């Protein structure tokens, strides 16, 4: 995810997003999973998961964070997608789906969910963190296509569901 260099208020917003996404990704059968990894230096840093105090692998950024600086500030979605695709094959990344924090995230806490098309273009829709992790988990698990997700999203928007963002 890409955000401006952090101000304490932004750090709290990021922590809230990480927690909401974790809550949305949880299911009764498993421990709450931290879902998003904040890109801080480059995509290569994700090659080596860090260890938690209990010895298990940490594969995502866990809240609370104390600070965050993004090197991706000001880059467009196509550039972000290209850098994702250009990361080492050893990097543990989903190269088709990613989420972005942008200026609107600072205003309302929503994320931009992105899908990289075969031709390198990026399609996106806006989601609340709680729902974003559910949708991306579904995509990763192969339980639908991006077009089906967008169609469902549009249907729910027409039904005025409060969990759907324009």
CSV table of C-alpha atoms in Angstrom, one decimal:
chain,number,residue,atom,x,y,z
A,1,UNK,CA,0.0,0.0,0.0
A,2,UNK,CA,1.2,3.5,-0.7
A,3,UNK,CA,0.7,6.5,1.6
A,4,UNK,CA,2.5,9.8,2.3
A,5,UNK,CA,5.3,9.9,4.9
A,6,UNK,CA,3.5,9.5,8.2
A,7,UNK,CA,2.3,12.1,10.5
A,8,UNK,CA,1.1,10.6,13.9
A,9,UNK,CA,-2.6,11.0,12.8
A,10,UNK,CA,-1.8,9.0,9.6
A,11,UNK,CA,-0.1,6.3,11.6
A,12,UNK,CA,-3.2,5.9,13.7
A,13,UNK,CA,-5.4,5.7,10.5
A,14,UNK,CA,-3.0,3.0,9.1
A,15,UNK,CA,-3.2,1.1,12.3
A,16,UNK,CA,-7.0,1.3,12.2
A,17,UNK,CA,-7.0,0.0,8.6
A,18,UNK,CA,-4.7,-2.9,9.4
A,19,UNK,CA,-6.9,-3.9,12.3
A,20,UNK,CA,-10.2,-3.6,10.3
A,21,UNK,CA,-8.7,-5.7,7.5
A,22,UNK,CA,-7.6,-8.3,10.0
A,23,UNK,CA,-11.1,-8.4,11.5
A,24,UNK,CA,-12.6,-8.8,8.1
A,25,UNK,CA,-10.3,-11.6,7.1
A,26,UNK,CA,-10.9,-13.6,10.3
A,27,UNK,CA,-13.0,-16.7,10.3
A,28,UNK,CA,-14.0,-18.8,13.3
A,29,UNK,CA,-11.8,-21.7,12.3
A,30,UNK,CA,-8.5,-19.8,12.5
A,31,UNK,CA,-6.6,-17.2,14.5
A,32,UNK,CA,-7.2,-13.6,13.2
A,33,UNK,CA,-4.8,-13.2,10.3
A,34,UNK,CA,-3.0,-9.9,9.6
A,35,UNK,CA,-3.7,-9.4,6.0
A,36,UNK,CA,-1.8,-6.5,4.5
A,37,UNK,CA,1.9,-5.9,4.1
A,38,UNK,CA,3.0,-2.2,4.0
A,39,UNK,CA,5.6,-1.7,1.3
A,40,UNK,CA,8.3,0.4,2.9
A,41,UNK,CA,11.5,-0.1,0.9
A,42,UNK,CA,10.8,-2.3,-2.0
A,43,UNK,CA,8.9,-5.5,-2.9
A,44,UNK,CA,12.1,-7.5,-2.3
A,45,UNK,CA,11.8,-7.1,1.5
A,46,UNK,CA,8.9,-9.5,1.6
A,47,UNK,CA,11.1,-12.4,0.5
A,48,UNK,CA,12.1,-13.1,4.0
A,49,UNK,CA,9.2,-13.2,6.5
A,50,UNK,CA,10.2,-12.0,9.9
A,51,UNK,CA,9.5,-14.0,13.0
A,52,UNK,CA,7.0,-13.3,15.8
A,53,UNK,CA,8.0,-13.7,19.4
A,54,UNK,CA,6.4,-17.2,19.4
A,55,UNK,CA,8.6,-18.3,16.4
A,56,UNK,CA,5.8,-18.3,13.7
A,57,UNK,CA,6.3,-16.4,10.4
A,58,UNK,CA,5.0,-12.9,10.1
A,59,UNK,CA,3.8,-12.6,6.6
A,60,UNK,CA,2.0,-9.2,6.9
A,61,UNK,CA,2.3,-6.0,8.7
A,62,UNK,CA,0.9,-6.2,12.2
A,63,UNK,CA,-0.6,-3.3,14.1
A,64,UNK,CA,0.4,-1.2,15.9
A,65,UNK,CA,3.0,0.4,13.7
A,66,UNK,CA,4.9,3.3,15.1
A,67,UNK,CA,5.8,5.0,11.8
A,68,UNK,CA,5.6,4.5,8.1
A,69,UNK,CA,7.2,6.0,5.1
A,70,UNK,CA,6.3,4.9,1.6
A,71,UNK,CA,8.6,5.1,-1.4
A,72,UNK,CA,5.6,4.7,-3.6
A,73,UNK,CA,4.1,8.2,-2.8
A,74,UNK,CA,3.0,9.9,-6.0
A,75,UNK,CA,3.3,6.9,-8.3
A,76,UNK,CA,0.3,5.9,-10.4
A,77,UNK,CA,-1.3,2.5,-10.3
A,78,UNK,CA,0.3,1.3,-13.5
A,79,UNK,CA,3.7,2.1,-12.1
A,80,UNK,CA,2.9,0.3,-8.9
A,81,UNK,CA,1.7,-2.7,-10.8
A,82,UNK,CA,4.9,-2.8,-13.0
A,83,UNK,CA,7.1,-2.6,-9.9
A,84,UNK,CA,5.1,-5.5,-8.4
A,85,UNK,CA,5.5,-7.6,-11.6
A,86,UNK,CA,9.2,-6.7,-11.7
A,87,UNK,CA,9.8,-8.0,-8.1
A,88,UNK,CA,11.9,-11.1,-7.8
A,89,UNK,CA,10.2,-14.4,-8.4
A,90,UNK,CA,11.2,-15.3,-4.8
A,91,UNK,CA,9.1,-12.5,-3.4
A,92,UNK,CA,5.9,-13.8,-1.7
A,93,UNK,CA,3.5,-11.4,-3.5
A,94,UNK,CA,0.2,-11.5,-5.3
A,95,UNK,CA,1.0,-9.8,-8.6
A,96,UNK,CA,-2.6,-9.6,-9.8
A,97,UNK,CA,-4.4,-8.0,-6.8
A,98,UNK,CA,-3.2,-5.3,-4.4
A,99,UNK,CA,-4.6,-2.5,-2.3
A,100,UNK,CA,-3.6,1.2,-2.2
A,101,UNK,CA,-4.0,3.9,0.4
A,102,UNK,CA,-4.4,7.2,-1.3
A,103,UNK,CA,-5.5,10.8,-0.5
A,104,UNK,CA,-9.1,9.6,-0.1
A,105,UNK,CA,-8.0,7.0,2.4
A,106,UNK,CA,-6.8,9.9,4.6
A,107,UNK,CA,-10.3,11.4,4.4
A,108,UNK,CA,-12.6,8.4,4.9
A,109,UNK,CA,-10.4,5.3,5.6
A,110,UNK,CA,-11.4,3.5,2.4
A,111,UNK,CA,-8.9,1.6,0.2
A,112,UNK,CA,-8.5,1.2,-3.5
A,113,UNK,CA,-8.6,-2.5,-4.5
A,114,UNK,CA,-6.6,-3.0,-7.7
A,115,UNK,CA,-6.6,-5.7,-10.3
A,116,UNK,CA,-3.7,-5.9,-12.9
A,117,UNK,CA,-5.0,-6.9,-16.3
A,118,UNK,CA,-3.1,-9.1,-18.7
A,119,UNK,CA,-2.0,-6.0,-20.7
A,120,UNK,CA,-0.6,-4.3,-17.6
A,121,UNK,CA,-3.5,-1.9,-17.1
A,122,UNK,CA,-5.0,-1.5,-13.7
A,123,UNK,CA,-8.7,-1.6,-12.8
A,124,UNK,CA,-9.9,-0.6,-9.4
A,125,UNK,CA,-12.8,-0.2,-7.0
A,126,UNK,CA,-13.0,1.4,-3.6
A,127,UNK,CA,-13.7,-0.7,-0.4
A,128,UNK,CA,-13.7,-0.4,3.3
A,129,UNK,CA,-10.8,-2.3,4.9
A,130,UNK,CA,-13.0,-4.9,6.5
A,131,UNK,CA,-14.5,-5.9,3.2
A,132,UNK,CA,-11.4,-5.4,1.2
A,133,UNK,CA,-9.6,-8.3,2.8
A,134,UNK,CA,-12.7,-10.6,2.3
A,135,UNK,CA,-12.8,-9.7,-1.4
A,136,UNK,CA,-9.1,-10.1,-2.0
A,137,UNK,CA,-9.0,-13.4,0.0
A,138,UNK,CA,-11.8,-14.7,-2.3
A,139,UNK,CA,-9.9,-13.6,-5.4
A,140,UNK,CA,-6.8,-15.3,-4.2
A,141,UNK,CA,-8.7,-18.5,-3.4
A,142,UNK,CA,-10.2,-18.5,-6.9
A,143,UNK,CA,-13.8,-18.1,-5.8
A,144,UNK,CA,-14.7,-15.7,-8.5
A,145,UNK,CA,-13.3,-13.4,-11.1
A,146,UNK,CA,-12.6,-9.7,-11.0
A,147,UNK,CA,-15.5,-9.1,-13.4
A,148,UNK,CA,-17.8,-11.0,-11.1
A,149,UNK,CA,-16.6,-9.0,-8.1
A,150,UNK,CA,-17.2,-5.8,-9.9
A,151,UNK,CA,-20.6,-6.9,-11.0
A,152,UNK,CA,-21.6,-7.9,-7.5
A,153,UNK,CA,-20.2,-4.6,-6.2
A,154,UNK,CA,-22.3,-2.6,-8.7
A,155,UNK,CA,-25.4,-4.6,-7.8
A,156,UNK,CA,-24.9,-3.9,-4.1
A,157,UNK,CA,-24.3,-0.2,-4.8
A,158,UNK,CA,-27.7,0.0,-6.6
A,159,UNK,CA,-29.3,-1.6,-3.5
A,160,UNK,CA,-27.8,1.2,-1.3
A,161,UNK,CA,-25.9,-1.1,1.0
A,162,UNK,CA,-23.9,1.0,3.4
A,163,UNK,CA,-20.9,-1.3,3.2
A,164,UNK,CA,-20.4,-0.4,-0.5
A,165,UNK,CA,-18.5,2.7,-1.5
A,166,UNK,CA,-19.0,4.7,-4.7
